[in-house]
Amino acid sequence: MIRISRNASLDEIIAEIQQVEDILYRRAKDEQLSNQLEQLSLQKIETLPNRRYNKYDSHKTTPRLSNKYSINRNMVTSSRHLNNQSQRTVNTNTSQQLNSYGCCSYGGYRHLARSCPTQYGDYRQRQSKPNPKKRQKNPGRKDQLDCCVDKCVKSLAELHSLETYQQINMNTRCIFCSVNCTGYCCSQYSGVNRGLKFKRVLQLLEKCSESVMYYDEINLVVKRIQQIQSFIVPFEFHPIQVFDARKHVVDLVAKRYLQKTADDVHHLLPIDVLGNGNCLYPSILLLMNSSSVTTDELRVRTIIELMANENYYQTMYSQYVGPIDIAIKSICKNHTFSELYEIATLCNVLQCNIRSIYPKIDFQHYMALWHSVFTPVPPVIAKYSIAILWSHAQNENDARVMNNSTWSPNHFVPLLSPNSQNDSNDYNTSTSINITPQKKTFKNTSAVQIRIPEYQSSPSRRVRIDASIEKDPAEPIISGSVQNRKSDQENQRQIQLEKKKQRNRSSGMSETEEQRQIRLEKARKRN
């Protein structure tokens, strides 16, 4: 019963109204709590992790409870009107709506979060001050309800996050085959070769690059790739630094271009790489010791790095090679020529410094960036350094003919240091061959020595030669092969003389006495 005299002041009227509002507020809360307790006893809430809720589902109650709750469902009014003033109402429909999850209470009370008593706290009730005298009668009741509300909200948030996580996991599609799975890689592709996985991802990125909204689709695929741990773990890069003739072949065309660069790199050797438009990544693979890494993996990792540090690369290189989104679209297509973006990005992927060497052909001042050293983006620290040469698949003259008298690179080759040990071995081998040369000709698959004619020297020359040998003992000794050849020639000469003597004897025995006298007469005249 509200009792206010006609002469009551405004403060007394406001205090009495606040008292009425406080009574109605506590009455609504008590009714709501009893409703929740009865509802829990009837429904026996199922285990929360195994249930799936819909925020649009309505709360179901028994007809008896619905009729009971319908009294105060729409509005709560006072029993009397004061001085023809409009009645105050508490509209429960404007309260905060919560999902139908269980709420843990304090002191034994339990209710559903959707029907939490906080829905009765409208703006007017929050602004009003309850009667201090009434609160002194039961000071712990209000605190108990506030604690119940806090626990309700906390429990609701935890359950909502758990359900969201489960829902995302159940709706995830495999990035390789688009089959629903609990992760981003289904059981069918979990055991597939690493190279085949990156090949499949590159095909997916290439398909996204052909779309009208290519950037958004590529970004979505990259975010899905980043959820797979094996795709984001950096691999160890230990580059080869020295040329090996058993594995590498020198690119002679690139070697001519190398001579038109800085003097401090002229001693390096350019290695031959297949020029199929994808030459930058094979150049990196040629320097790696790992056989499991493929060019597809390097290209995919480059795209991921560009998307991760997009702002940095855009600021540094867009003024030279254009917008980064166009570059990303181009990189997604296999066998496309690389630019500065890829070289700078590979520094982070490989965790190394890359020296870019550009020939001084039609060189402009802005091309100084092409002929510089690229370093990783902090906080990545470089462990090694490699060198890459901008080259062309053809020599300069042919390249100009095909490109309207201008030259521009279309090829990359790695540079390695020469192996000094192999060079010294080659030099020693060549000098040893020059010490003892032998003249030989091969006929009928058998080696036959060439017969060198021998001339008779004068006795005086023989004496001078013998004297020079005695005076100069440091003269190189004739090799065994030369001595054998001279002995063979001497034997042949003795055989020929012996044959001549035999012919003379045979001719002397057959001549007549008259012929003998004539021969002797001629000999006397010569003497």
mmCIF file of C-alpha atoms in Angstrom, residues 17 19 39 50 61 69 79 169 179 181 204 207 212 240 262 291 294 298 317 420 465 487 495 501:
data_model
loop_
_atom_site.group_PDB
_atom_site.id
_atom_site.type_symbol
_atom_site.label_atom_id
_atom_site.label_comp_id
_atom_site.label_asym_id
_atom_site.label_seq_id
_atom_site.Cartn_x
_atom_site.Cartn_y
_atom_site.Cartn_z
ATOM 1 C CA ILE A 17 8.320 5.547 -6.070
ATOM 2 C CA GLN A 19 10.632 1.861 -3.033
ATOM 3 C CA GLN A 39 12.268 -25.820 -15.496
ATOM 4 C CA ASN A 50 27.270 -32.827 -26.903
ATOM 5 C CA THR A 61 8.248 -24.493 -20.710
ATOM 6 C CA TYR A 69 4.803 -16.547 -15.977
ATOM 7 C CA SER A 79 -1.800 -1.573 -7.789
ATOM 8 C CA ASN A 169 36.612 -27.644 -36.883
ATOM 9 C CA VAL A 179 36.671 -32.702 -48.216
ATOM 10 C CA CYS A 181 37.683 -32.820 -42.062
ATOM 11 C CA LEU A 204 44.926 -23.752 -56.110
ATOM 12 C CA LYS A 207 43.205 -20.826 -59.930
ATOM 13 C CA VAL A 212 37.979 -11.235 -60.462
ATOM 14 C CA ILE A 240 76.894 -24.623 -51.876
ATOM 15 C CA ALA A 262 81.701 -5.232 -61.216
ATOM 16 C CA SER A 291 66.534 -33.021 -52.512
ATOM 17 C CA THR A 294 60.954 -28.263 -54.979
ATOM 18 C CA LEU A 298 59.837 -22.070 -52.930
ATOM 19 C CA TYR A 317 59.760 -1.777 -54.032
ATOM 20 C CA SER A 420 91.324 -23.703 -56.512
ATOM 21 C CA ILE A 465 128.201 -31.598 -78.154
ATOM 22 C CA SER A 487 119.001 -47.743 -80.028
ATOM 23 C CA ILE A 495 121.219 -54.358 -90.316
ATOM 24 C CA LYS A 501 128.009 -56.032 -97.527
#
